[in-house]
PDB file of C-alpha atoms and ligand atoms in Angstrom:
ATOM      1  CA  MET A 613      -7.224  11.463 -14.358  1.00  0.00           C
ATOM      2  CA  HIS A 614      -9.713   9.967 -11.922  1.00  0.00           C
ATOM      3  CA  ARG A 615     -13.282  11.270 -11.689  1.00  0.00           C
ATOM      4  CA  ASP A 616     -12.887  12.462  -8.067  1.00  0.00           C
ATOM      5  CA  VAL A 617      -9.682  14.347  -8.936  1.00  0.00           C
ATOM      6  CA  LEU A 618     -11.374  16.080 -11.854  1.00  0.00           C
ATOM      7  CA  ILE A 619     -14.302  17.080  -9.630  1.00  0.00           C
ATOM      8  CA  LYS A 620     -11.908  18.507  -7.002  1.00  0.00           C
ATOM      9  CA  LEU A 621     -10.134  20.519  -9.695  1.00  0.00           C
ATOM     10  CA  LEU A 622     -13.406  21.922 -11.031  1.00  0.00           C
ATOM     11  CA  ILE A 623     -14.374  22.957  -7.485  1.00  0.00           C
ATOM     12  CA  LEU A 624     -10.960  24.637  -6.977  1.00  0.00           C
ATOM     13  CA  GLU A 625     -11.348  26.476 -10.300  1.00  0.00           C
ATOM     14  CA  GLY A 626     -14.705  27.755  -9.074  1.00  0.00           C
ATOM     15  CA  VAL A 627     -16.793  26.356 -11.954  1.00  0.00           C
ATOM     16  CA  LEU A 628     -18.418  23.664  -9.793  1.00  0.00           C
ATOM     17  CA  SER A 629     -19.937  25.060  -6.625  1.00  0.00           C
ATOM     18  CA  SER A 630     -23.401  23.834  -5.679  1.00  0.00           C
ATOM     19  CA  GLU A 631     -23.930  20.590  -3.797  1.00  0.00           C
ATOM     20  CA  LYS A 632     -26.520  19.279  -6.273  1.00  0.00           C
ATOM     21  CA  VAL A 633     -24.410  19.868  -9.393  1.00  0.00           C
ATOM     22  CA  ILE A 634     -21.402  18.260  -7.661  1.00  0.00           C
ATOM     23  CA  THR A 635     -23.569  15.239  -6.831  1.00  0.00           C
ATOM     24  CA  ALA A 636     -24.685  14.970 -10.468  1.00  0.00           C
ATOM     25  CA  PHE A 637     -21.034  15.064 -11.604  1.00  0.00           C
ATOM     26  CA  LYS A 638     -20.226  12.269  -9.148  1.00  0.00           C
ATOM     27  CA  LYS A 639     -23.090  10.087 -10.382  1.00  0.00           C
ATOM     28  CA  VAL A 640     -22.737  10.351 -14.166  1.00  0.00           C
ATOM     29  CA  ARG A 641     -19.948   8.340 -15.757  1.00  0.00           C
ATOM     30  CA  ARG A 642     -18.488  10.393 -18.619  1.00  0.00           C
ATOM     31  CA  GLU A 643     -16.815   7.306 -20.098  1.00  0.00           C
ATOM     32  CA  GLN A 644     -20.297   6.026 -20.948  1.00  0.00           C
ATOM     33  CA  PHE A 645     -20.627   8.940 -23.403  1.00  0.00           C
ATOM     34  CA  VAL A 646     -17.227   9.034 -25.116  1.00  0.00           C
ATOM     35  CA  PRO A 647     -16.177   6.849 -28.078  1.00  0.00           C
ATOM     36  CA  GLU A 648     -14.636   3.479 -27.087  1.00  0.00           C
ATOM     37  CA  ARG A 649     -11.049   4.368 -28.078  1.00  0.00           C
ATOM     38  CA  LEU A 650     -11.108   7.556 -25.952  1.00  0.00           C
ATOM     39  CA  LYS A 651     -12.454   6.096 -22.719  1.00  0.00           C
ATOM     40  CA  GLU A 652      -9.086   6.553 -20.982  1.00  0.00           C
ATOM     41  CA  ALA A 653      -9.356  10.298 -21.548  1.00  0.00           C
ATOM     42  CA  ALA A 654     -12.904  10.527 -20.146  1.00  0.00           C
ATOM     43  CA  TYR A 655     -11.821  12.455 -17.039  1.00  0.00           C
ATOM     44  CA  GLU A 656      -9.401  14.855 -18.706  1.00  0.00           C
ATOM     45  CA  ASP A 657     -10.810  18.384 -18.682  1.00  0.00           C
ATOM     46  CA  THR A 658     -10.921  18.638 -22.446  1.00  0.00           C
ATOM     47  CA  PRO A 659     -13.484  18.349 -25.260  1.00  0.00           C
ATOM     48  CA  LEU A 660     -13.438  14.976 -27.063  1.00  0.00           C
ATOM     49  CA  PRO A 661     -14.386  14.218 -30.685  1.00  0.00           C
ATOM     50  CA  LEU A 662     -17.689  12.561 -31.627  1.00  0.00           C
ATOM     51  CA  LEU A 663     -18.952  11.523 -35.087  1.00  0.00           C
ATOM     52  CA  GLY A 664     -18.892  14.020 -37.957  1.00  0.00           C
ATOM     53  CA  GLY A 665     -16.564  16.647 -36.449  1.00  0.00           C
ATOM     54  CA  GLN A 666     -18.806  17.283 -33.426  1.00  0.00           C
ATOM     55  CA  THR A 667     -17.510  17.273 -29.850  1.00  0.00           C
ATOM     56  CA  ILE A 668     -18.507  16.421 -26.297  1.00  0.00           C
ATOM     57  CA  SER A 669     -17.863  19.612 -24.299  1.00  0.00           C
ATOM     58  CA  ALA A 670     -15.064  19.811 -21.726  1.00  0.00           C
ATOM     59  CA  PRO A 671     -16.196  19.062 -18.163  1.00  0.00           C
ATOM     60  CA  HIS A 672     -15.486  22.630 -16.949  1.00  0.00           C
ATOM     61  CA  MET A 673     -17.838  23.958 -19.650  1.00  0.00           C
ATOM     62  CA  VAL A 674     -20.599  21.512 -18.672  1.00  0.00           C
ATOM     63  CA  ALA A 675     -20.056  22.513 -15.012  1.00  0.00           C
ATOM     64  CA  LYS A 676     -20.173  26.260 -15.692  1.00  0.00           C
ATOM     65  CA  MET A 677     -23.268  26.074 -17.906  1.00  0.00           C
ATOM     66  CA  THR A 678     -25.119  23.755 -15.532  1.00  0.00           C
ATOM     67  CA  GLU A 679     -24.424  26.024 -12.530  1.00  0.00           C
ATOM     68  CA  GLU A 680     -25.568  29.108 -14.471  1.00  0.00           C
ATOM     69  CA  LEU A 681     -28.741  27.342 -15.609  1.00  0.00           C
ATOM     70  CA  ASP A 682     -29.823  27.285 -11.938  1.00  0.00           C
ATOM     71  CA  VAL A 683     -32.172  24.295 -12.248  1.00  0.00           C
ATOM     72  CA  LYS A 684     -34.975  23.945  -9.688  1.00  0.00           C
ATOM     73  CA  SER A 685     -36.559  20.557  -8.987  1.00  0.00           C
ATOM     74  CA  GLY A 686     -39.342  19.522 -11.346  1.00  0.00           C
ATOM     75  CA  GLN A 687     -38.568  21.916 -14.171  1.00  0.00           C
ATOM     76  CA  ASN A 688     -39.060  21.332 -17.897  1.00  0.00           C
ATOM     77  CA  ILE A 689     -35.713  21.718 -19.643  1.00  0.00           C
ATOM     78  CA  LEU A 690     -34.820  21.886 -23.338  1.00  0.00           C
ATOM     79  CA  GLU A 691     -31.274  21.206 -24.525  1.00  0.00           C
ATOM     80  CA  ILE A 692     -30.216  22.078 -28.084  1.00  0.00           C
ATOM     81  CA  GLY A 693     -27.297  19.946 -29.348  1.00  0.00           C
ATOM     82  CA  THR A 694     -27.515  16.531 -27.649  1.00  0.00           C
ATOM     83  CA  GLY A 695     -24.139  15.384 -29.027  1.00  0.00           C
ATOM     84  CA  SER A 696     -23.005  12.485 -26.823  1.00  0.00           C
ATOM     85  CA  GLY A 697     -25.832  12.939 -24.325  1.00  0.00           C
ATOM     86  CA  TYR A 698     -23.468  13.704 -21.408  1.00  0.00           C
ATOM     87  CA  GLN A 699     -24.904  17.158 -20.631  1.00  0.00           C
ATOM     88  CA  ALA A 700     -28.432  15.712 -20.794  1.00  0.00           C
ATOM     89  CA  ALA A 701     -27.418  12.964 -18.334  1.00  0.00           C
ATOM     90  CA  ILE A 702     -26.107  15.555 -15.866  1.00  0.00           C
ATOM     91  CA  LEU A 703     -29.395  17.483 -16.171  1.00  0.00           C
ATOM     92  CA  SER A 704     -31.366  14.254 -15.733  1.00  0.00           C
ATOM     93  CA  VAL A 705     -29.703  13.452 -12.380  1.00  0.00           C
ATOM     94  CA  LEU A 706     -29.960  17.069 -11.269  1.00  0.00           C
ATOM     95  CA  ASN A 707     -33.652  17.227 -12.077  1.00  0.00           C
ATOM     96  CA  GLN A 708     -35.054  13.773 -11.343  1.00  0.00           C
ATOM     97  CA  LYS A 709     -38.578  15.096 -10.801  1.00  0.00           C
ATOM     98  CA  GLY A 710     -38.539  17.110 -14.017  1.00  0.00           C
ATOM     99  CA  LYS A 711     -38.223  16.407 -17.729  1.00  0.00           C
ATOM    100  CA  ILE A 712     -35.323  16.911 -20.102  1.00  0.00           C
ATOM    101  CA  PHE A 713     -36.038  17.284 -23.823  1.00  0.00           C
ATOM    102  CA  THR A 714     -32.924  17.279 -25.967  1.00  0.00           C
ATOM    103  CA  ILE A 715     -32.715  17.810 -29.719  1.00  0.00           C
ATOM    104  CA  GLU A 716     -29.874  16.888 -32.070  1.00  0.00           C
ATOM    105  CA  LEU A 717     -29.584  17.771 -35.765  1.00  0.00           C
ATOM    106  CA  SER A 718     -27.536  14.733 -36.737  1.00  0.00           C
ATOM    107  CA  PRO A 719     -29.773  11.605 -36.826  1.00  0.00           C
ATOM    108  CA  GLU A 720     -26.726   9.329 -36.222  1.00  0.00           C
ATOM    109  CA  LEU A 721     -25.690  11.224 -33.089  1.00  0.00           C
ATOM    110  CA  ALA A 722     -29.296  11.345 -31.875  1.00  0.00           C
ATOM    111  CA  GLU A 723     -29.493   7.553 -32.236  1.00  0.00           C
ATOM    112  CA  CYS A 724     -26.202   7.016 -30.336  1.00  0.00           C
ATOM    113  CA  ALA A 725     -27.280   9.407 -27.577  1.00  0.00           C
ATOM    114  CA  LYS A 726     -30.647   7.668 -27.275  1.00  0.00           C
ATOM    115  CA  ASN A 727     -28.783   4.428 -26.524  1.00  0.00           C
ATOM    116  CA  ALA A 728     -26.343   6.026 -24.093  1.00  0.00           C
ATOM    117  CA  LEU A 729     -29.235   7.714 -22.269  1.00  0.00           C
ATOM    118  CA  ARG A 730     -31.507   4.656 -22.008  1.00  0.00           C
ATOM    119  CA  GLU A 731     -31.210   4.408 -18.210  1.00  0.00           C
ATOM    120  CA  PHE A 732     -32.035   8.127 -17.780  1.00  0.00           C
ATOM    121  CA  GLU A 733     -35.799   7.808 -17.856  1.00  0.00           C
ATOM    122  CA  ASN A 734     -36.698  11.500 -17.657  1.00  0.00           C
ATOM    123  CA  VAL A 735     -34.747  12.335 -20.844  1.00  0.00           C
ATOM    124  CA  ARG A 736     -36.303  12.315 -24.321  1.00  0.00           C
ATOM    125  CA  VAL A 737     -34.068  12.620 -27.373  1.00  0.00           C
ATOM    126  CA  PHE A 738     -35.346  14.172 -30.612  1.00  0.00           C
ATOM    127  CA  SER A 739     -33.728  14.526 -34.007  1.00  0.00           C
ATOM    128  CA  GLY A 740     -34.272  17.815 -35.817  1.00  0.00           C
ATOM    129  CA  ASP A 741     -33.362  21.486 -36.093  1.00  0.00           C
ATOM    130  CA  GLY A 742     -33.188  22.761 -32.522  1.00  0.00           C
ATOM    131  CA  SER A 743     -32.544  26.331 -33.701  1.00  0.00           C
ATOM    132  CA  LEU A 744     -36.356  26.277 -33.987  1.00  0.00           C
ATOM    133  CA  GLY A 745     -36.653  25.024 -30.406  1.00  0.00           C
ATOM    134  CA  LEU A 746     -39.070  22.150 -29.807  1.00  0.00           C
ATOM    135  CA  PRO A 747     -42.547  23.736 -29.923  1.00  0.00           C
ATOM    136  CA  GLU A 748     -44.420  20.480 -29.138  1.00  0.00           C
ATOM    137  CA  TYR A 749     -43.349  20.495 -25.468  1.00  0.00           C
ATOM    138  CA  ALA A 750     -42.994  24.251 -24.883  1.00  0.00           C
ATOM    139  CA  PRO A 751     -42.982  26.329 -22.755  1.00  0.00           C
ATOM    140  CA  TYR A 752     -39.752  25.496 -20.908  1.00  0.00           C
ATOM    141  CA  ASP A 753     -38.382  26.716 -17.576  1.00  0.00           C
ATOM    142  CA  ARG A 754     -34.830  26.410 -18.827  1.00  0.00           C
ATOM    143  CA  ILE A 755     -33.150  26.219 -22.255  1.00  0.00           C
ATOM    144  CA  ILE A 756     -29.488  25.305 -22.681  1.00  0.00           C
ATOM    145  CA  ALA A 757     -27.682  25.391 -26.025  1.00  0.00           C
ATOM    146  CA  THR A 758     -24.398  23.584 -26.523  1.00  0.00           C
ATOM    147  CA  ALA A 759     -23.663  24.820 -30.055  1.00  0.00           C
ATOM    148  CA  GLY A 760     -22.416  28.330 -30.898  1.00  0.00           C
ATOM    149  CA  CYS A 761     -25.219  30.690 -31.963  1.00  0.00           C
ATOM    150  CA  PRO A 762     -24.895  33.990 -33.890  1.00  0.00           C
ATOM    151  CA  ASP A 763     -27.730  35.362 -31.678  1.00  0.00           C
ATOM    152  CA  ILE A 764     -30.333  33.813 -29.398  1.00  0.00           C
ATOM    153  CA  PRO A 765     -32.865  32.353 -31.894  1.00  0.00           C
ATOM    154  CA  LYS A 766     -36.334  33.964 -31.695  1.00  0.00           C
ATOM    155  CA  PRO A 767     -38.169  30.648 -31.204  1.00  0.00           C
ATOM    156  CA  TRP A 768     -36.225  30.044 -27.956  1.00  0.00           C
ATOM    157  CA  ILE A 769     -37.385  33.413 -26.611  1.00  0.00           C
ATOM    158  CA  GLN A 770     -40.955  32.457 -27.543  1.00  0.00           C
ATOM    159  CA  GLN A 771     -40.668  29.008 -25.957  1.00  0.00           C
ATOM    160  CA  ILE A 772     -39.191  30.090 -22.595  1.00  0.00           C
ATOM    161  CA  LYS A 773     -41.596  30.674 -19.692  1.00  0.00           C
ATOM    162  CA  ASP A 774     -41.835  33.939 -17.870  1.00  0.00           C
ATOM    163  CA  GLY A 775     -39.230  33.696 -15.107  1.00  0.00           C
ATOM    164  CA  GLY A 776     -37.265  31.250 -17.271  1.00  0.00           C
ATOM    165  CA  LYS A 777     -33.574  31.245 -18.145  1.00  0.00           C
ATOM    166  CA  ILE A 778     -31.542  30.448 -21.265  1.00  0.00           C
ATOM    167  CA  VAL A 779     -27.799  29.714 -21.223  1.00  0.00           C
ATOM    168  CA  ALA A 780     -26.028  29.662 -24.603  1.00  0.00           C
ATOM    169  CA  PRO A 781     -22.688  30.375 -26.290  1.00  0.00           C
ATOM    170  CA  VAL A 782     -23.244  33.418 -28.515  1.00  0.00           C
ATOM    171  CA  GLY A 783     -20.810  34.879 -31.026  1.00  0.00           C
ATOM    172  CA  GLY A 784     -18.963  33.991 -34.229  1.00  0.00           C
ATOM    173  CA  VAL A 785     -17.900  30.657 -35.685  1.00  0.00           C
ATOM    174  CA  TYR A 786     -14.465  30.670 -33.997  1.00  0.00           C
ATOM    175  CA  GLU A 787     -15.254  32.118 -30.592  1.00  0.00           C
ATOM    176  CA  GLN A 788     -18.288  32.776 -28.473  1.00  0.00           C
ATOM    177  CA  ARG A 789     -19.118  33.995 -24.967  1.00  0.00           C
ATOM    178  CA  LEU A 790     -21.561  32.421 -22.577  1.00  0.00           C
ATOM    179  CA  VAL A 791     -24.742  34.446 -22.306  1.00  0.00           C
ATOM    180  CA  LEU A 792     -27.556  34.216 -19.762  1.00  0.00           C
ATOM    181  CA  VAL A 793     -30.982  35.360 -20.931  1.00  0.00           C
ATOM    182  CA  GLU A 794     -33.845  35.872 -18.481  1.00  0.00           C
ATOM    183  CA  LYS A 795     -37.485  36.564 -19.304  1.00  0.00           C
ATOM    184  CA  ARG A 796     -39.063  38.665 -16.557  1.00  0.00           C
ATOM    185  CA  LYS A 797     -42.620  39.962 -16.953  1.00  0.00           C
ATOM    186  CA  GLY A 798     -42.245  39.564 -20.706  1.00  0.00           C
ATOM    187  CA  LYS A 799     -38.990  41.540 -20.748  1.00  0.00           C
ATOM    188  CA  ILE A 800     -35.795  39.979 -22.072  1.00  0.00           C
ATOM    189  CA  ILE A 801     -32.652  40.622 -20.042  1.00  0.00           C
ATOM    190  CA  GLU A 802     -29.365  39.445 -21.555  1.00  0.00           C
ATOM    191  CA  LYS A 803     -26.192  39.163 -19.460  1.00  0.00           C
ATOM    192  CA  ASP A 804     -22.671  38.419 -20.708  1.00  0.00           C
ATOM    193  CA  LEU A 805     -21.209  35.842 -18.303  1.00  0.00           C
ATOM    194  CA  ASN A 806     -17.675  36.857 -19.253  1.00  0.00           C
ATOM    195  CA  PHE A 807     -16.726  33.287 -20.116  1.00  0.00           C
ATOM    196  CA  PRO A 808     -15.115  32.867 -23.553  1.00  0.00           C
ATOM    197  CA  CYS A 809     -15.650  29.517 -25.261  1.00  0.00           C
ATOM    198  CA  VAL A 810     -15.311  27.647 -28.545  1.00  0.00           C
ATOM    199  CA  PHE A 811     -18.309  25.507 -29.475  1.00  0.00           C
ATOM    200  CA  VAL A 812     -19.121  23.809 -32.770  1.00  0.00           C
ATOM    201  CA  SER A 813     -21.579  25.939 -34.745  1.00  0.00           C
ATOM    202  CA  LEU A 814     -25.315  25.883 -34.371  1.00  0.00           C
ATOM    203  CA  ARG A 815     -26.641  24.993 -37.824  1.00  0.00           C
ATOM    204  CA  GLY A 816     -30.202  25.176 -39.147  1.00  0.00           C
ATOM    205  CA  VAL A 817     -32.596  28.063 -39.778  1.00  0.00           C
ATOM    206  CA  TYR A 818     -31.320  30.351 -36.978  1.00  0.00           C
ATOM    207  CA  GLY A 819     -27.777  28.945 -37.010  1.00  0.00           C
ATOM    208  CA  GLN A 820     -24.446  30.379 -38.215  1.00  0.00           C
ATOM    209  CA  LYS A 821     -24.552  31.677 -41.780  1.00  0.00           C
TER     210      LYS A 821
HETATM  211  N1  SAH B1498     -24.124  18.705 -25.270  1.00  0.00           N
HETATM  212  C1  SAH B1498     -23.243  17.829 -26.025  1.00  0.00           C
HETATM  213  C2  SAH B1498     -22.212  18.593 -26.819  1.00  0.00           C
HETATM  214  C3  SAH B1498     -22.776  18.952 -28.105  1.00  0.00           C
HETATM  215  S1  SAH B1498     -21.740  19.542 -29.399  1.00  0.00           S
HETATM  216  C4  SAH B1498     -22.609  16.786 -25.138  1.00  0.00           C
HETATM  217  O1  SAH B1498     -22.828  16.811 -23.909  1.00  0.00           O
HETATM  218  O2  SAH B1498     -21.943  15.905 -25.662  1.00  0.00           O
HETATM  219  C5  SAH B1498     -22.978  20.384 -30.316  1.00  0.00           C
HETATM  220  C6  SAH B1498     -24.006  19.532 -30.995  1.00  0.00           C
HETATM  221  O3  SAH B1498     -24.968  20.408 -31.553  1.00  0.00           O
HETATM  222  C7  SAH B1498     -23.466  18.698 -32.146  1.00  0.00           C
HETATM  223  O4  SAH B1498     -23.732  17.348 -31.905  1.00  0.00           O
HETATM  224  C8  SAH B1498     -24.245  19.210 -33.362  1.00  0.00           C
HETATM  225  O5  SAH B1498     -24.591  18.197 -34.285  1.00  0.00           O
HETATM  226  C9  SAH B1498     -25.490  19.805 -32.717  1.00  0.00           C
HETATM  227  N2  SAH B1498     -26.211  20.817 -33.492  1.00  0.00           N
HETATM  228  C10 SAH B1498     -25.714  21.794 -34.321  1.00  0.00           C
HETATM  229  N3  SAH B1498     -26.718  22.530 -34.837  1.00  0.00           N
HETATM  230  C11 SAH B1498     -27.886  22.011 -34.326  1.00  0.00           C
HETATM  231  C12 SAH B1498     -29.280  22.330 -34.498  1.00  0.00           C
HETATM  232  N4  SAH B1498     -29.681  23.332 -35.276  1.00  0.00           N
HETATM  233  N5  SAH B1498     -30.185  21.573 -33.832  1.00  0.00           N
HETATM  234  C13 SAH B1498     -29.791  20.542 -33.028  1.00  0.00           C
HETATM  235  N6  SAH B1498     -28.503  20.200 -32.839  1.00  0.00           N
HETATM  236  C14 SAH B1498     -27.555  20.922 -33.477  1.00  0.00           C
END
């Protein structure tokens, strides 16, 4: 498939809707983030394998999560599960005046993503257990997790600003649902976005048991 065709499909499906997210999808080349032998499949709406059994999420999932994250210009964003770096690149273009911090457990994947993201100057890649968040640069306006969590880890709730939002797949190892968490005047409001999904598991201290 061609990039423009994929974008049209995602708009028709209703997962891509805002002008700024559509623009980010047009600017970022997904083939830059997929393994060499899979470049021809870069614009299929399907997850693709990375090193060590991990995956780059399907475009419709990246679209849905990015729209729900509702990024405003200049925000500080934390992503947990850098993987290929594609989601971080979309956030980078969407939020050129802000900063994207992204943390990946696998040092090999973090290294690959660092390379792939070199031209995206507002992105910083870290290697470590993102189930603990990234306290050094907290608090964040937005947190996005791209690995399946049993629950929203406590450190993320502590590291999100008042008025901030978290989007994450929450559930078991084999299936999760997208959840939107908002912190308003210190209160935590959790909403089920009614969007089933299958992500690789969040590992680490607050990960899947
Ligand atoms: N956002 C990615 C998709 C990531 S797949 C992309 O656009 O390509 C999920 C990733 O989460 C995997 O790379 C996995 O290694 C990572 N992961 C799992 N548990 C983690 C943890 N506790 N901290 C950081 N990364 C984790």
